[in-house]
XYZ file of C-alpha atoms in Angstrom:
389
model
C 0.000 0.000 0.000
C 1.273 3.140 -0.999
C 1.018 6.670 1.029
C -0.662 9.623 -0.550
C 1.900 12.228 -1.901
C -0.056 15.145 0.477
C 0.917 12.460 3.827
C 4.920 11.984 1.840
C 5.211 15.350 1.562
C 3.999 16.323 5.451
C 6.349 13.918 6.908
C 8.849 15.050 4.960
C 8.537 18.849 5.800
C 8.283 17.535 10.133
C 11.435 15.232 9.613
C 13.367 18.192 8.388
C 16.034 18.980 11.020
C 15.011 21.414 13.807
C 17.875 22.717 15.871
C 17.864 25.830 17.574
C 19.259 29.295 18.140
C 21.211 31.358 15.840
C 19.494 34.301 14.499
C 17.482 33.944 11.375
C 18.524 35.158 8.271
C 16.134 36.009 5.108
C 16.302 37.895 2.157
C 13.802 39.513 -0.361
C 14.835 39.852 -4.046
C 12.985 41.681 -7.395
C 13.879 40.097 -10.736
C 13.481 39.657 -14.305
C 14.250 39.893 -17.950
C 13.320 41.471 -21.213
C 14.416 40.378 -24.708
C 13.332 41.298 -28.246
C 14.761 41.288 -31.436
C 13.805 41.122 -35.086
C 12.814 37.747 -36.392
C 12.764 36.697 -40.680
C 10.607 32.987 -41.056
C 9.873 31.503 -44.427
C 7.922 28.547 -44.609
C 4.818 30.356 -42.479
C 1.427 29.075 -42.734
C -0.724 31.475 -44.680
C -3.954 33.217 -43.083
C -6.436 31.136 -44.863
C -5.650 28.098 -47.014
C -2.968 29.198 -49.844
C 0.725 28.718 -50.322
C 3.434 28.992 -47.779
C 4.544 32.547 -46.896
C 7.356 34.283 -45.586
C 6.987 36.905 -42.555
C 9.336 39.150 -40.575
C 8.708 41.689 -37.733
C 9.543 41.698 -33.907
C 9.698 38.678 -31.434
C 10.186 38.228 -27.877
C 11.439 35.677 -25.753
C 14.397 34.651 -28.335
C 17.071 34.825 -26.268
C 15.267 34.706 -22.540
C 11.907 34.977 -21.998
C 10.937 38.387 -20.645
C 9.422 37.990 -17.059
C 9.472 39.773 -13.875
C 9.599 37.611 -10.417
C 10.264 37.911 -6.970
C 12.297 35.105 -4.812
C 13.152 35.324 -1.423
C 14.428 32.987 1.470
C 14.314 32.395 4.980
C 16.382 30.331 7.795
C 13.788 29.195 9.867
C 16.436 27.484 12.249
C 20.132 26.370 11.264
C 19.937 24.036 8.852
C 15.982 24.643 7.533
C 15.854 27.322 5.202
C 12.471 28.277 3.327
C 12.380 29.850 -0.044
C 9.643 31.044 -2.292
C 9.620 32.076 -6.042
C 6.695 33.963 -7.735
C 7.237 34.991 -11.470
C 5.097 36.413 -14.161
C 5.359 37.093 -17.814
C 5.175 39.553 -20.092
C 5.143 40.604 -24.024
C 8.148 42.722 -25.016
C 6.768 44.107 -28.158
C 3.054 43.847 -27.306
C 0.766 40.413 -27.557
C 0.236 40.737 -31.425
C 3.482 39.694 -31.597
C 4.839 37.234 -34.281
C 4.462 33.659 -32.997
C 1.512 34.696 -31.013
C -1.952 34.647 -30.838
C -3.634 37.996 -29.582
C -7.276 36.637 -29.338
C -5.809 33.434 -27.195
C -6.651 34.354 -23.474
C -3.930 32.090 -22.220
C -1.310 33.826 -24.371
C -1.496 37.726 -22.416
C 1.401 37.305 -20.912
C 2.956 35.422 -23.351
C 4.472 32.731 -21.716
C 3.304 30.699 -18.204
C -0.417 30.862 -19.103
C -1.126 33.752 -16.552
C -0.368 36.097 -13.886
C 2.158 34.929 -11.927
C 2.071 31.155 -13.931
C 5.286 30.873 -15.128
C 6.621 29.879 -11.810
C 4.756 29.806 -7.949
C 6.840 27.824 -5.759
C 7.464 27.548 -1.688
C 10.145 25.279 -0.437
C 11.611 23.858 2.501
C 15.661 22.393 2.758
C 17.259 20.600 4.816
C 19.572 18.007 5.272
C 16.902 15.078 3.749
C 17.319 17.675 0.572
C 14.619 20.419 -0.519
C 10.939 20.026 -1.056
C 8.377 22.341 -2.755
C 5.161 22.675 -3.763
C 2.893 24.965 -6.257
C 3.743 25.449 -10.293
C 7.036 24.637 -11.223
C 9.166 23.785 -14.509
C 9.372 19.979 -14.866
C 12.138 17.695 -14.700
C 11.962 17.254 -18.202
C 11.870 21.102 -19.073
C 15.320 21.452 -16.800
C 17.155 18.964 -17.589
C 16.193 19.513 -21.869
C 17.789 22.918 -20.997
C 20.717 22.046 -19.360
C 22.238 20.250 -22.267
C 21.345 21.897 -25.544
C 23.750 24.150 -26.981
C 21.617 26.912 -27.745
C 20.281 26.465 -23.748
C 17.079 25.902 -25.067
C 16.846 29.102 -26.755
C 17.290 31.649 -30.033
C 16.746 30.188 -33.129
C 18.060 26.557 -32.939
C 16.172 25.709 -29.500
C 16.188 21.779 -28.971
C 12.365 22.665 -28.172
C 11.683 23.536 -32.108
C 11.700 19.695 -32.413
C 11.610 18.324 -28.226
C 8.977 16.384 -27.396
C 8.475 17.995 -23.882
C 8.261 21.795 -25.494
C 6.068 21.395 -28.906
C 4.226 17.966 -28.070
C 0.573 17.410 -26.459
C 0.897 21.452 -25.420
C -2.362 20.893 -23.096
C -0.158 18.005 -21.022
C 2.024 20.319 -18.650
C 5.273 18.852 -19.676
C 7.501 22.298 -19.317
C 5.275 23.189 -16.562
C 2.903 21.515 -13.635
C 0.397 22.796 -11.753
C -0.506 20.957 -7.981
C 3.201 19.903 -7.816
C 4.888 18.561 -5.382
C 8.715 17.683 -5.624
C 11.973 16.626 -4.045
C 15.559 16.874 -4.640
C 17.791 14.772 -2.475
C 21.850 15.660 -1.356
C 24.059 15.034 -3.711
C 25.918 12.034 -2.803
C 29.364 11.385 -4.811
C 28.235 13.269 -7.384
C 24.536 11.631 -7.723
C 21.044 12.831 -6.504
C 17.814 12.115 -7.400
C 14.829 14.452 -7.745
C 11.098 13.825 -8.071
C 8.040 15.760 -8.869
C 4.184 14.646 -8.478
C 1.100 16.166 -9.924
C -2.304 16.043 -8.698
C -3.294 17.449 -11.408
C -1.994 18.187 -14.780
C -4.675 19.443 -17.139
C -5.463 23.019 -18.131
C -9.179 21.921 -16.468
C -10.102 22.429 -12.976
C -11.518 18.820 -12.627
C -11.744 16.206 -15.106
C -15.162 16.082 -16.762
C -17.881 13.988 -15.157
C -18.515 13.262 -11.236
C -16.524 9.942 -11.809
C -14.009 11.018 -14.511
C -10.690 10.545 -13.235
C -8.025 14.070 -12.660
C -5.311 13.540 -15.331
C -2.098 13.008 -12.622
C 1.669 12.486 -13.483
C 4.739 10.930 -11.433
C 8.243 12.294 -12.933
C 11.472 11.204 -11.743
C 15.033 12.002 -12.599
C 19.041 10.348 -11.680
C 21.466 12.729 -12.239
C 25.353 12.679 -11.863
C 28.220 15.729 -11.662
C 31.758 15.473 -12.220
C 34.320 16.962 -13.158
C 32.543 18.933 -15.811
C 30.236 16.237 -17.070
C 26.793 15.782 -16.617
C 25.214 12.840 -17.213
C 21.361 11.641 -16.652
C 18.290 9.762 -17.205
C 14.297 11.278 -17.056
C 11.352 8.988 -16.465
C 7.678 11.372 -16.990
C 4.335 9.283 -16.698
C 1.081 10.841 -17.280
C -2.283 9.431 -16.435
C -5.287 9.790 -17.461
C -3.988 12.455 -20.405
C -6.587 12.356 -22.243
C -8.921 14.536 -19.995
C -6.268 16.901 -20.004
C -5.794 17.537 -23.302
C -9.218 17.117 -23.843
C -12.024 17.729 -21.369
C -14.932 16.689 -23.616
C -13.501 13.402 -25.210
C -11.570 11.366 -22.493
C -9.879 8.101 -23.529
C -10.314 5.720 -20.527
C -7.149 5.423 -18.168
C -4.877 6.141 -20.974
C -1.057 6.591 -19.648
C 1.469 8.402 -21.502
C 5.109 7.938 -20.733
C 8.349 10.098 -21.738
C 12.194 8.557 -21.040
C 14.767 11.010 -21.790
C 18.863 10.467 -21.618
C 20.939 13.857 -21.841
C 24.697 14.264 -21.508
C 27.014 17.184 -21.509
C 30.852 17.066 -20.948
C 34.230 19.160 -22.308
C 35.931 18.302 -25.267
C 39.177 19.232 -26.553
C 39.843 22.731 -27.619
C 37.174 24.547 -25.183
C 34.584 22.925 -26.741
C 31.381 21.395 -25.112
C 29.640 18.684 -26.101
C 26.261 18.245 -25.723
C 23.483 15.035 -26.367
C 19.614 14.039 -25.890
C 17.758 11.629 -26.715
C 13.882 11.200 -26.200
C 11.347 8.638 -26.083
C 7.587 8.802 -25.588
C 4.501 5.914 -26.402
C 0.730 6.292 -25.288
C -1.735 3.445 -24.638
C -3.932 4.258 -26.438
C -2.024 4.882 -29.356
C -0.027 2.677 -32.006
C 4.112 3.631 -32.799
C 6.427 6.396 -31.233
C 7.867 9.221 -31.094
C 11.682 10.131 -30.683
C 14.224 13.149 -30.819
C 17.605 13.050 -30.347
C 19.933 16.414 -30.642
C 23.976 16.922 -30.711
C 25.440 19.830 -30.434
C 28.440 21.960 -29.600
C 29.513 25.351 -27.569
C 32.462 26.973 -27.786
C 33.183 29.943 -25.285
C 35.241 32.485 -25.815
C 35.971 35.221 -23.906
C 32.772 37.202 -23.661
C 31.291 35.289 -26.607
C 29.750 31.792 -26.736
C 29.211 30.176 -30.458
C 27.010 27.537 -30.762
C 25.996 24.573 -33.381
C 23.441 21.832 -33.667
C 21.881 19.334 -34.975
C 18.409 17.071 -34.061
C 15.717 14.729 -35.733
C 12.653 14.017 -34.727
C 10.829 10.558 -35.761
C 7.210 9.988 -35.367
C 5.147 6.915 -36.117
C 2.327 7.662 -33.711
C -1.218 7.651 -33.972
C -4.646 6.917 -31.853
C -5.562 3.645 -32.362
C -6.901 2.045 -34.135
C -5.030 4.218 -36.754
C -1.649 2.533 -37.968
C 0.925 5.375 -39.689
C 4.314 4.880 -41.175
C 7.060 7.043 -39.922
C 7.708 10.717 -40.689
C 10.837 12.930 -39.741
C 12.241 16.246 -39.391
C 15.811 17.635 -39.072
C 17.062 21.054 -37.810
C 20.124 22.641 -38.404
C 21.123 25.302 -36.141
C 24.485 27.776 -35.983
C 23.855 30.631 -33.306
C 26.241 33.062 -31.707
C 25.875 35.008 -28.374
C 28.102 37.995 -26.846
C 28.137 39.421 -23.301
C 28.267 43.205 -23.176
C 27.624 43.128 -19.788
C 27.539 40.901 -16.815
C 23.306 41.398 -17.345
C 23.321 41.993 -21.276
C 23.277 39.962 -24.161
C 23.473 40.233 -27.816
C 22.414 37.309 -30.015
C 22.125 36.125 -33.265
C 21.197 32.749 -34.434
C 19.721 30.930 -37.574
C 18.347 27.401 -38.305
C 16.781 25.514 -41.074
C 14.359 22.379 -40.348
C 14.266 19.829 -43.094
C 10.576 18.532 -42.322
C 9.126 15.783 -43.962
C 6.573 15.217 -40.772
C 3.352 14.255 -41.347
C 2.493 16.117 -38.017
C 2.858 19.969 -38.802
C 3.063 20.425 -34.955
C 6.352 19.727 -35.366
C 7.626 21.404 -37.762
C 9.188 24.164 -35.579
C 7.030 26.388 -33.780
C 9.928 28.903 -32.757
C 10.738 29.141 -37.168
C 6.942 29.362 -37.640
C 5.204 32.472 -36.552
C 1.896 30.275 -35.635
C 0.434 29.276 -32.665
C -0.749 26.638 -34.465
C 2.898 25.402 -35.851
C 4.435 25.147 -39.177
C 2.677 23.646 -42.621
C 3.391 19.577 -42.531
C 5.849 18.661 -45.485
C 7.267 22.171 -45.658
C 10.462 23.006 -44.999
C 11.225 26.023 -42.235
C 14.076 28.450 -42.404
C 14.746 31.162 -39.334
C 16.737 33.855 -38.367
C 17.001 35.870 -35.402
C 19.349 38.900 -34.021
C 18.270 40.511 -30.224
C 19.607 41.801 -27.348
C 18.617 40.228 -23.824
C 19.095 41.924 -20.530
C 18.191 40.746 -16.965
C 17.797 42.843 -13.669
């Protein structure tokens, strides 16, 4: 028998050590970022049905996403510290900007689905590691991040192609809602982190008194050294179909993600970086899979940056059979520090898609909410300037 997460995650907080005196310390800090820059994409969708277009103007959220937040922490007693995080976002160049969709209520603040969505989070650390609850990024989300070379941003983002930033958007996989999660100590180099949602849908309850709440267990093994980082992802969603869809639910349908990443040095200054993703559905035929390589190369104030990824998809709801379709992206990028708090960046890739699912053919090289145009290549280029407070 297996204890509810709520009773885990109150024993947890009470076994937290609780020695005494010293004077408590806490701090109190405002933060954020704003980035835009001009954006050229060819391959667009057009208005209404026609051919292909191209379509320039101003972007935000290129190089970081523009956001404004406030963290804070707390020592309760010596060796139990509680922190918070609150963060919001914003539009740089207004909400009618290109890859957005003005008349989409969840897209005002143009990322994190509301006020204050992006990221709501109190924890609790101690020596049995550091627990929170509220909306957090995933596992998935971090750990994608941590090892592309474009950091999961400008034009050659792993997430034009990553199954956890452009598939099942409704699922929560960059973000959850009614999380809890844990990180242990890091132990020779290893720790282990886990995250639980009691609810990962856009909904407020599933549909029907005895629907079932779409939940999701994620888990993640991790190791530092020595430069290298090295580590395994394990997401599993229940019940997805009532969040992706309120009205037509799909029985106790589970959806699972594994993910490997890997970054270490190489010779010369360079970094390597690798990923490789994995997701099936049960009540679905065939897969889906990305993998992604690329390279960094500091130097001095600048970083250069290179990649390339595929993404493979033979997926479909049953009873539907499909054969497999791809898409490649090609990405060279190049960022320079003018200050400790300000960026300039520049970056360009070109996806090779012969998907069947236009979903995926690149949303950050396709000004669409919607995605790209299915069987049509994507070209994009972007040059910005980022700064953070």
């Amino acid at each position: 028998m297996h204890a509810h997460p709520s009773a885990l995650w109150a024993a947890a907080a009470f076994a937290l050590p609780l020695a005494a005196t010293a004077a408590p310390s806490s701090s109190v800090v405002l933060y954020g970022a704003i980035d835009l820059g001009y954006v050229h994409y060819t391959g667009t969708p057009a208005t209404d049905d026609g051919a292909p277009r191209t379509a320039w103007g101003l972007a935000s959220g290129l190089g970081a996403a523009p956001a404004l937040g406030i963290r804070g922490s707390s020592e309760l007693r010596p060796g139990l510290t509680l922190d918070f995080n609150a963060e919001t976002g914003f539009c740089a160049v207004g909400v009618n900007q290109i890859g957005v969709d003005p008349d989409d209520p969840s897209q005002t603040y143009c990322s994190g689905g509301g006020f204050m969505q992006r990221t709501a989070v109190l924890g609790l650390s101690g020596r049995a590691g550091r627990f929170a609850a509220g909306r957090q990024v995933t596992l998935l989300a971090s750990r994608q991040g941590d090892v592309d070379a474009f950091e999961d941003s400008y034009a050659g983002a792993v997430g034009n192609l990553s199954l956890v930033s452009t598939n099942r958007p409704g699922l929560g996989l960059s973000r959850i809602s009614q999380s809890l999660s844990w990180q242990s100590p890091a132990l020779r180099g290893f720790d282990v982190s886990a995250q639980y949602s009691f609810n990962v849908g856009s909904h407020g309850a599933a549909s029907g008194a005895d629907a079932p709440v779409p939940r999701a267990w994620l888990v993640d093994l991790r190791h530092q050294s020595g430069g290298i980082l090295l580590g395994v992802s394990h997401a599993h969603y229940r019940h997805f179909r009532y969040a992706l869809d309120d009205e037509q639910p799909s029985g106790d349908a589970g959806y699972r993600i594994w993910m490997a990443y890997l970054r270490a040095p190489l010779f010369g200054g360079w970094i390597g970086d690798a990923l490789v993703q994995r997701n099936t559905a049960d009540d679905s035929g065939g897969s889906e899979t990305v993998w992604s390589i690329g390279l960094a190369l500091p130097v001095g104030a600048a970083r250069w940056m290179a990649s390339v990824g595929q993404y493979a998809s033979s997926m479909a709801q049953l009873p539907q059979q499909v054969g497999e379709s791809r898409a490649w992206q090609y990405a060279l990028g190049w960022r320079c520090d003018l200050s400790r708090r300000t960026q300039i960046h520049a970056s360009y890739a070109f996806i090779r898609n012969a998907a069947a699912d236009a979903t995926h053919a690149g949303t950050a090289l396709s000004p669409s909410p919607a995605g790209g145009v299915a069987g049509v290549d994507s070209h994009g280029f972007e040059v910005g300037i980022s700064h953070h407070f």
